[in-house]
mmCIF file of N, CA and C in Angstrom:
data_model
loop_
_atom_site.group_PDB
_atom_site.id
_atom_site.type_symbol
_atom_site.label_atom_id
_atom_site.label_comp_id
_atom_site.label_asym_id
_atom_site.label_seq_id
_atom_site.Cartn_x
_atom_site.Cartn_y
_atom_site.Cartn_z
ATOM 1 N N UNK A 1 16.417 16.593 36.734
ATOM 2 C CA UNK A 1 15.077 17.102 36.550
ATOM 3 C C UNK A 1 14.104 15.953 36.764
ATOM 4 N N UNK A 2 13.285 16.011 37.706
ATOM 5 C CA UNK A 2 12.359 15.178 37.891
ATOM 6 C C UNK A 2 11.623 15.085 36.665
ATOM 7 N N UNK A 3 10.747 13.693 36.754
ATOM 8 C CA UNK A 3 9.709 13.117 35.439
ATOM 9 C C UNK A 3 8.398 13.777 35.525
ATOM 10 N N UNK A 4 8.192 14.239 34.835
ATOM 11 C CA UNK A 4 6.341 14.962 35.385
ATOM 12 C C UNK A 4 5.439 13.918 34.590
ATOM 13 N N UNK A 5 4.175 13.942 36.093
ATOM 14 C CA UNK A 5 3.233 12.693 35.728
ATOM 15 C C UNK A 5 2.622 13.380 34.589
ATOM 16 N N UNK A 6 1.442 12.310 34.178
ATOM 17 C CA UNK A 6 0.292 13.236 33.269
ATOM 18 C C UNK A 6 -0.995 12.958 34.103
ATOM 19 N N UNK A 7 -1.810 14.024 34.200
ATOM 20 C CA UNK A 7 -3.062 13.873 34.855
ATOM 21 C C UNK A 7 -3.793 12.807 34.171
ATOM 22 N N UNK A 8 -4.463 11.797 34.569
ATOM 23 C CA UNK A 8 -5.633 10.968 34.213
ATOM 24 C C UNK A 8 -5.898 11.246 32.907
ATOM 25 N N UNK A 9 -6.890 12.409 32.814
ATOM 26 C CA UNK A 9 -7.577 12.688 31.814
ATOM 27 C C UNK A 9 -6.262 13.327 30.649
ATOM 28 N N UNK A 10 -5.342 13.697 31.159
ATOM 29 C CA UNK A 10 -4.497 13.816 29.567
ATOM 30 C C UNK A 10 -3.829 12.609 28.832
ATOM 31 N N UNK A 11 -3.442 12.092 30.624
ATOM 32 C CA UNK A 11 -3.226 10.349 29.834
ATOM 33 C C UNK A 11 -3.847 9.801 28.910
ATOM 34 N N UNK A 12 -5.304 9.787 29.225
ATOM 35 C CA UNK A 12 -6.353 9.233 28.191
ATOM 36 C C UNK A 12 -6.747 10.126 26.706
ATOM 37 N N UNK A 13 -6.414 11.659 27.182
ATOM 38 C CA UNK A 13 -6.633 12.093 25.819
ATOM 39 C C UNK A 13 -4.987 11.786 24.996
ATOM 40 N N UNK A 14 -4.162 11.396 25.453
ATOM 41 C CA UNK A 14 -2.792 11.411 24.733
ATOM 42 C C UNK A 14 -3.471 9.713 23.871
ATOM 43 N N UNK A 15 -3.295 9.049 24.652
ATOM 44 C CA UNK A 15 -3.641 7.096 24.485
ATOM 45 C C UNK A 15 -4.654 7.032 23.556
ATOM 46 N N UNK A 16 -5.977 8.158 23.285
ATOM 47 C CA UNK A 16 -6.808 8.423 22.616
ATOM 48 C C UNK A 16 -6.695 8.440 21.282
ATOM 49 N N UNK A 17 -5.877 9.452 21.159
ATOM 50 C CA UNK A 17 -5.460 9.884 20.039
ATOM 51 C C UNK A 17 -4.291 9.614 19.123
ATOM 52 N N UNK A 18 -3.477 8.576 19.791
ATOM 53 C CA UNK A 18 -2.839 7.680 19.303
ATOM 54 C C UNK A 18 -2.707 6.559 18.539
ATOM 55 N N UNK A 19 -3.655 6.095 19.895
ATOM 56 C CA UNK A 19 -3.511 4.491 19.210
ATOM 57 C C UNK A 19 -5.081 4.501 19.002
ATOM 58 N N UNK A 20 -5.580 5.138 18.475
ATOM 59 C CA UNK A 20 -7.388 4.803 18.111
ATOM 60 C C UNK A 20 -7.405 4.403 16.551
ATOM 61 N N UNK A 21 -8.250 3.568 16.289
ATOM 62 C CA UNK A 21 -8.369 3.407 15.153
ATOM 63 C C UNK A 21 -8.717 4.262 14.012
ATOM 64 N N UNK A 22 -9.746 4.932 14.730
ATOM 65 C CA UNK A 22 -10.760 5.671 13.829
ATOM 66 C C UNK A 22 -11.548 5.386 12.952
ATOM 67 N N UNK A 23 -11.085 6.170 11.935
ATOM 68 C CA UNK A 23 -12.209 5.799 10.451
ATOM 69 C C UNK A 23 -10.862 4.594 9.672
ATOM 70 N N UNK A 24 -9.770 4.244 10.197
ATOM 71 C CA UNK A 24 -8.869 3.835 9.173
ATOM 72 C C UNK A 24 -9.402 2.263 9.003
ATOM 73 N N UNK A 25 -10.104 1.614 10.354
ATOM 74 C CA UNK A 25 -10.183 0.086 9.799
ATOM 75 C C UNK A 25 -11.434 0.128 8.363
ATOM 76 N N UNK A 26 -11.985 1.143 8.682
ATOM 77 C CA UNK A 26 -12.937 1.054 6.677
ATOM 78 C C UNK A 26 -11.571 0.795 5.195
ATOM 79 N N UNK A 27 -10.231 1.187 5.622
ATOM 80 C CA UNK A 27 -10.165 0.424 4.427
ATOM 81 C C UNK A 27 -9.789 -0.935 4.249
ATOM 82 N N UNK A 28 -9.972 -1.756 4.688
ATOM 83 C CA UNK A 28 -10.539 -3.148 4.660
ATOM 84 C C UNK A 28 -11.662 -3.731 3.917
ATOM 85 N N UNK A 29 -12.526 -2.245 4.246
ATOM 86 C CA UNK A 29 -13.445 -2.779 4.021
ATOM 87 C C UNK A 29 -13.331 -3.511 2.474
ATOM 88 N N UNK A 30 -15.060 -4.747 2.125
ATOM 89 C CA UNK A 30 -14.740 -3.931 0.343
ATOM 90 C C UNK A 30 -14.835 -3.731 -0.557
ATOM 91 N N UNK A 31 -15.687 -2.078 -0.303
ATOM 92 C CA UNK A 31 -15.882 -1.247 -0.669
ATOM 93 C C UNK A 31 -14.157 -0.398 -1.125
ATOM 94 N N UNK A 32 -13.914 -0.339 -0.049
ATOM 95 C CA UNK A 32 -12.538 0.493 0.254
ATOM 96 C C UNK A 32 -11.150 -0.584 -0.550
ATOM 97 N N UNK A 33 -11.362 -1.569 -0.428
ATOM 98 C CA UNK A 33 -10.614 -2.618 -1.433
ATOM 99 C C UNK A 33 -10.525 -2.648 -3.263
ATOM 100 N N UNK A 34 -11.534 -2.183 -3.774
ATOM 101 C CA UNK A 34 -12.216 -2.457 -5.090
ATOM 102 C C UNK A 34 -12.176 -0.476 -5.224
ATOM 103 N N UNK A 35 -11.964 0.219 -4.837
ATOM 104 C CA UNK A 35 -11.568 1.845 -4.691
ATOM 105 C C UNK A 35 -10.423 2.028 -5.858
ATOM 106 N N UNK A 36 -11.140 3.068 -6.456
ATOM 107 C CA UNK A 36 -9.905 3.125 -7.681
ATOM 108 C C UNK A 36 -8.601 3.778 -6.924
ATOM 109 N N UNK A 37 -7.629 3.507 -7.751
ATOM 110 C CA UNK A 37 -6.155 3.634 -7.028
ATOM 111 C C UNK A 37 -5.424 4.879 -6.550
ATOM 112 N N UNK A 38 -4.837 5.026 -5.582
ATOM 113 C CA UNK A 38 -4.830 6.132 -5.101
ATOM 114 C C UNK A 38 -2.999 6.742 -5.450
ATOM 115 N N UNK A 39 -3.153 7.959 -6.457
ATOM 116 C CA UNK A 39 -1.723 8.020 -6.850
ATOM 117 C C UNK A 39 -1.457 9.242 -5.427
ATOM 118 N N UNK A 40 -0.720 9.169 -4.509
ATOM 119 C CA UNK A 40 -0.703 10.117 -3.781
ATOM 120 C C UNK A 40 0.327 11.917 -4.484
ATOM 121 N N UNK A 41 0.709 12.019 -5.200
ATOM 122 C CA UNK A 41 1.125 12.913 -5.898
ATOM 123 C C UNK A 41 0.086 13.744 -6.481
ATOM 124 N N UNK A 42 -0.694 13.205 -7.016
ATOM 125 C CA UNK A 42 -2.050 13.719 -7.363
ATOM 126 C C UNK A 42 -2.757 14.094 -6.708
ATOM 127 N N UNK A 43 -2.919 13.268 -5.291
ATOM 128 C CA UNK A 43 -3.894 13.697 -4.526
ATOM 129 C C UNK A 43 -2.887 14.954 -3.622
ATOM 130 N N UNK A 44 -1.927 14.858 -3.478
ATOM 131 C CA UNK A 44 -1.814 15.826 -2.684
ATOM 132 C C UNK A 44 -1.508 17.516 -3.620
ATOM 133 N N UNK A 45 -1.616 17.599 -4.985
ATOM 134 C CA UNK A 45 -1.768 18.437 -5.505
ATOM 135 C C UNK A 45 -3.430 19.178 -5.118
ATOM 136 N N UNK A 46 -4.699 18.289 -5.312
ATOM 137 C CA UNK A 46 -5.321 18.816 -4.905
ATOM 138 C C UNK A 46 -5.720 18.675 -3.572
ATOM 139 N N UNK A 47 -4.655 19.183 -2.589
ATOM 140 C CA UNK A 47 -4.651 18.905 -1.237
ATOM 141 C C UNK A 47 -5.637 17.795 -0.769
ATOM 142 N N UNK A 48 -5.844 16.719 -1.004
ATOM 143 C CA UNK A 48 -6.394 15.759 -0.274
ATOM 144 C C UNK A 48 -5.470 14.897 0.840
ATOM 145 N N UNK A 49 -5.562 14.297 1.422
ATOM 146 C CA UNK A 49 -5.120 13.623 2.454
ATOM 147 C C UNK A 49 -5.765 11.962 2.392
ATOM 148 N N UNK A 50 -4.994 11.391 2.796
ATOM 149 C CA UNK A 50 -5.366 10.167 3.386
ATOM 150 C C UNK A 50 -4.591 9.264 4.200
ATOM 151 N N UNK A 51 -4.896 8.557 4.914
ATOM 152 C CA UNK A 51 -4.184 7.841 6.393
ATOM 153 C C UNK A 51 -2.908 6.246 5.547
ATOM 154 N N UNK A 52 -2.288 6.675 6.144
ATOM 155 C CA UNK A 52 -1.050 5.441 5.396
ATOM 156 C C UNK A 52 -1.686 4.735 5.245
ATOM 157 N N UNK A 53 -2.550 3.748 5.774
ATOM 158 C CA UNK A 53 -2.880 2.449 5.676
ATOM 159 C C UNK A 53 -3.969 2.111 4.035
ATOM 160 N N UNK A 54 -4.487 3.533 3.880
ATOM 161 C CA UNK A 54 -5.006 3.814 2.580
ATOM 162 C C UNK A 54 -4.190 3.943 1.340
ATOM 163 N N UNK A 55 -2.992 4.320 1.318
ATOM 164 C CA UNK A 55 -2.129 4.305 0.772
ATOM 165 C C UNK A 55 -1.080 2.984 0.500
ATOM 166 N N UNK A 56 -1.040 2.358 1.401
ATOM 167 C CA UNK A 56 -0.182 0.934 1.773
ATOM 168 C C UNK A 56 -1.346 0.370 0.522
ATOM 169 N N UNK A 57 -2.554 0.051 1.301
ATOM 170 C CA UNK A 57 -3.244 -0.802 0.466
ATOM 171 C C UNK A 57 -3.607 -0.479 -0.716
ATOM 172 N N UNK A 58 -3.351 0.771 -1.124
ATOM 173 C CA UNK A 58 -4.084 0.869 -2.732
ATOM 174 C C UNK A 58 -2.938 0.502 -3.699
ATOM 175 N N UNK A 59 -1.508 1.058 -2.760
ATOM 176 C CA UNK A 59 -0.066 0.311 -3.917
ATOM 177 C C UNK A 59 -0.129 -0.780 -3.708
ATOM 178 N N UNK A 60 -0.601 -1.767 -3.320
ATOM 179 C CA UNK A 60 -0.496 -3.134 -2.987
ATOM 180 C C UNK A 60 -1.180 -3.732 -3.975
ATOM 181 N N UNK A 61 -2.855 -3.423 -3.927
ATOM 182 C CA UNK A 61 -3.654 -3.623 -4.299
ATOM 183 C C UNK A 61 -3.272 -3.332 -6.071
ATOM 184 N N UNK A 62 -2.698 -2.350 -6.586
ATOM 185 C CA UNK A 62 -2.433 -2.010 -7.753
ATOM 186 C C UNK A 62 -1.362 -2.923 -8.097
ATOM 187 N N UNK A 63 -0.382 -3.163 -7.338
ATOM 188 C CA UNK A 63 1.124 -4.010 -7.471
ATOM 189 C C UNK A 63 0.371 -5.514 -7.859
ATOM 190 N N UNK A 64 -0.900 -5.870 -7.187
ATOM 191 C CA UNK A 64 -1.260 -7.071 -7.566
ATOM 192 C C UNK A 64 -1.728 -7.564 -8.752
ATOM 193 N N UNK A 65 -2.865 -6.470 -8.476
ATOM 194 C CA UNK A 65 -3.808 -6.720 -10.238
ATOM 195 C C UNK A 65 -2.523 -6.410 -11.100
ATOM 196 N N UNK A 66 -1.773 -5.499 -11.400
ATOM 197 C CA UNK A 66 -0.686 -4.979 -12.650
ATOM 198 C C UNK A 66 -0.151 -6.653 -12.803
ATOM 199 N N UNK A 67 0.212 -7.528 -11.303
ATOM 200 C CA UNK A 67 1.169 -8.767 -11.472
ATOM 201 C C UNK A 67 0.408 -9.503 -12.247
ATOM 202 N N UNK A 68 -1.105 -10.221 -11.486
ATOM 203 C CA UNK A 68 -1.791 -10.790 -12.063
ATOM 204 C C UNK A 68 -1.796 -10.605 -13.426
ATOM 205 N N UNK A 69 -2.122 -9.590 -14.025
ATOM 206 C CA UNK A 69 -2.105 -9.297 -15.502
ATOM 207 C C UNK A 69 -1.188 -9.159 -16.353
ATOM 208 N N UNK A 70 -0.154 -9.144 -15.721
ATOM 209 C CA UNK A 70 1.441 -9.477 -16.564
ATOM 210 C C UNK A 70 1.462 -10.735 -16.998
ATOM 211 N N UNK A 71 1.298 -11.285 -15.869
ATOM 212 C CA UNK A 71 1.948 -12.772 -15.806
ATOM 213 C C UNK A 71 1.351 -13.750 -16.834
ATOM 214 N N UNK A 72 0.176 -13.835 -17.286
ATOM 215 C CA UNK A 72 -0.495 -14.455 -17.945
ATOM 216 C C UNK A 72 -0.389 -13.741 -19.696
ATOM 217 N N UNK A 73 -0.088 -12.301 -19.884
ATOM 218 C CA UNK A 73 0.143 -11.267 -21.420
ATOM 219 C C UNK A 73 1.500 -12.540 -21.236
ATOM 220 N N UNK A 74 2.269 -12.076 -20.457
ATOM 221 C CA UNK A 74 3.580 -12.704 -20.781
ATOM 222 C C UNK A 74 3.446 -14.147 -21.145
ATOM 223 N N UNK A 75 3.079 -15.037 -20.672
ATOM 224 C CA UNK A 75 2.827 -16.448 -21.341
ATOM 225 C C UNK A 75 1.790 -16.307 -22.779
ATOM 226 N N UNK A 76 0.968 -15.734 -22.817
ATOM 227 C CA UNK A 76 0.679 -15.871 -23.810
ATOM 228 C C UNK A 76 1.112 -15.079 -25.173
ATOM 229 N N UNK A 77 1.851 -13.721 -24.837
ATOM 230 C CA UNK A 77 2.612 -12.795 -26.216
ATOM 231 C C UNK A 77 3.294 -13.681 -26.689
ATOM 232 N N UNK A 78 4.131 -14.262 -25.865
ATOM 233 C CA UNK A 78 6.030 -14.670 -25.636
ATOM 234 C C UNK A 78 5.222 -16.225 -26.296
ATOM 235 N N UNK A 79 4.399 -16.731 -25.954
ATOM 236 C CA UNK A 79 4.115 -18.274 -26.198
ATOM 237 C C UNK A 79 5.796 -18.752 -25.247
ATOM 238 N N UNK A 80 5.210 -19.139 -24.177
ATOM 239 C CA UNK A 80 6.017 -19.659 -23.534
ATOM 240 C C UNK A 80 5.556 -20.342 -22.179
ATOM 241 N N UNK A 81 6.071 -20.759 -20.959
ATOM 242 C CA UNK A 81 5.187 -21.256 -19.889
ATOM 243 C C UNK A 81 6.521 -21.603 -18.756
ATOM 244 N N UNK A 82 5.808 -21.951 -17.481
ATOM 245 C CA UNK A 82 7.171 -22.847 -17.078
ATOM 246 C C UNK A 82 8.429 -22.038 -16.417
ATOM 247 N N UNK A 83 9.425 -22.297 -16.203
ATOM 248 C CA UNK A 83 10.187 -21.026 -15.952
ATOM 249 C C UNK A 83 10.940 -20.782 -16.600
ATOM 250 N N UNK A 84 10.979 -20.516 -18.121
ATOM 251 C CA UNK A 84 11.052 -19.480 -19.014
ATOM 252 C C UNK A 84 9.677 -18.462 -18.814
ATOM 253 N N UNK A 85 8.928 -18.509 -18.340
ATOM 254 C CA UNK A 85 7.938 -17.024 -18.257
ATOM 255 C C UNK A 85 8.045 -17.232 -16.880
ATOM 256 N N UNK A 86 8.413 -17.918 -15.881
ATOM 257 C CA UNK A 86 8.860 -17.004 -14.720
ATOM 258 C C UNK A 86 10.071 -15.680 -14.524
ATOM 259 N N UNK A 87 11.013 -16.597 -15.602
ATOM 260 C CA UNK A 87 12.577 -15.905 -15.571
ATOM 261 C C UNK A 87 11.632 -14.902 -16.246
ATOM 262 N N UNK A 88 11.278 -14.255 -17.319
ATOM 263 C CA UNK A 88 10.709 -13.270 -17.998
ATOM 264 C C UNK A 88 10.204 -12.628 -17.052
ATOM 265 N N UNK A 89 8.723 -12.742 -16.450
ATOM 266 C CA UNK A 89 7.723 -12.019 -15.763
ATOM 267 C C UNK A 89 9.330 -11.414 -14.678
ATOM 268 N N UNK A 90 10.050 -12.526 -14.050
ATOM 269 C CA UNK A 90 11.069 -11.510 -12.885
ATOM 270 C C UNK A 90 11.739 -10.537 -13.645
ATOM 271 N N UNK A 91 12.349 -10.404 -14.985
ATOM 272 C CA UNK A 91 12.744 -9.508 -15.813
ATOM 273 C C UNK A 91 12.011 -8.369 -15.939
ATOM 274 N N UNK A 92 11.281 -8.342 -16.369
ATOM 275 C CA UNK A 92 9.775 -7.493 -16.319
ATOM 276 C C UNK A 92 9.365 -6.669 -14.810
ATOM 277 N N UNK A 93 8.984 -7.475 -14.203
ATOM 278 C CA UNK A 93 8.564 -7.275 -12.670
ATOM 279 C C UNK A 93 9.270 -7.132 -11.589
ATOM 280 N N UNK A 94 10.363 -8.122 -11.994
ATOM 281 C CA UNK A 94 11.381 -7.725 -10.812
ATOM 282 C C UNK A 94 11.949 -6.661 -10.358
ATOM 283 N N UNK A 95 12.097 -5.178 -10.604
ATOM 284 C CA UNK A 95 12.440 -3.962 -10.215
ATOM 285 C C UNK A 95 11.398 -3.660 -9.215
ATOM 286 N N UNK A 96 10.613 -3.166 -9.910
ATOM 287 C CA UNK A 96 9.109 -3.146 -9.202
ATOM 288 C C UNK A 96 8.714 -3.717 -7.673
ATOM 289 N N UNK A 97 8.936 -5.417 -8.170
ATOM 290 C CA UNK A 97 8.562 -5.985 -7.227
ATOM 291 C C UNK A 97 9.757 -5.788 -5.468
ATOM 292 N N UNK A 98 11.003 -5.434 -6.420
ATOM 293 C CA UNK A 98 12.117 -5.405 -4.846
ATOM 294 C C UNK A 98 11.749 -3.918 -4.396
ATOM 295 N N UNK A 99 11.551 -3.056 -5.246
ATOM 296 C CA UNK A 99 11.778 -1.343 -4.852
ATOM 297 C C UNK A 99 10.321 -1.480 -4.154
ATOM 298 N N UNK A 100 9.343 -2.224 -4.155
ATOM 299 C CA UNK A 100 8.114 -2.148 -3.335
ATOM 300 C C UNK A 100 8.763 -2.913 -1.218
ATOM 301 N N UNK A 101 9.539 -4.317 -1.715
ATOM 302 C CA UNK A 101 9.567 -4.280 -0.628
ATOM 303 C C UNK A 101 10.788 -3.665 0.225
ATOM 304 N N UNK A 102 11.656 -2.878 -0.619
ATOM 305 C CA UNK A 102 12.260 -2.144 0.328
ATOM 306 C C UNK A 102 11.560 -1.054 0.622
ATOM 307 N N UNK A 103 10.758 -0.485 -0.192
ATOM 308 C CA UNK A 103 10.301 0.888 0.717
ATOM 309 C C UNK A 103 9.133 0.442 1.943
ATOM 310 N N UNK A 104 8.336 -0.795 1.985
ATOM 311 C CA UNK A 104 8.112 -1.046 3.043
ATOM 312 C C UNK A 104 8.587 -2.175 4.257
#
């Protein structure tokens, strides 16, 4: 079976609609950075939508601040420092932190 071309103009509407950015480089922005967190379970109960890259960054963005703010409760609850509150915080965090980078 021969290959069938694509006319010009479908080429460009296929290439269009692919690889275009769109509205997705706004979440960078930040505005779109500082955006309260996006649980997608929730949102898709009340059918909302949003583009992966909105999603990538808001678990990221949440995975950070939650770290940031561990890390420092933990040295100071525990009174400890050093890596005895590293070994801790990875106790703590470490699930979290591997099950994030295997799912991406």
């Amino acid at each position: 079976m021969a290959c069938r071309r694509l006319s010009p103009g479908l080429w460009n509407l296929v290439l269009n609609t692919i690889f275009t950015l769109g509205t997705r480089g706004a979440v960078i922005s930040p505005a779109e950075l500082k955006a309260p967190i996006l649980v997608p379970h929730t949102a898709q109960r009340g059918e909302q939508r949003y583009p992966f890259e909105a999603l990538f960054c808001s678990q990221h963005y949440a995975l950070l601040n939650n770290s940031c703010r561990e890390y420092p409760f933990i040295c100071e609850f525990f009174v400890i420092s050093g890596l005895a509150a590293h070994d801790l915080f990875h106790d703590v965090m470490g699930c979290t932190l591997s099950m994030t980078l295997v799912s991406f």
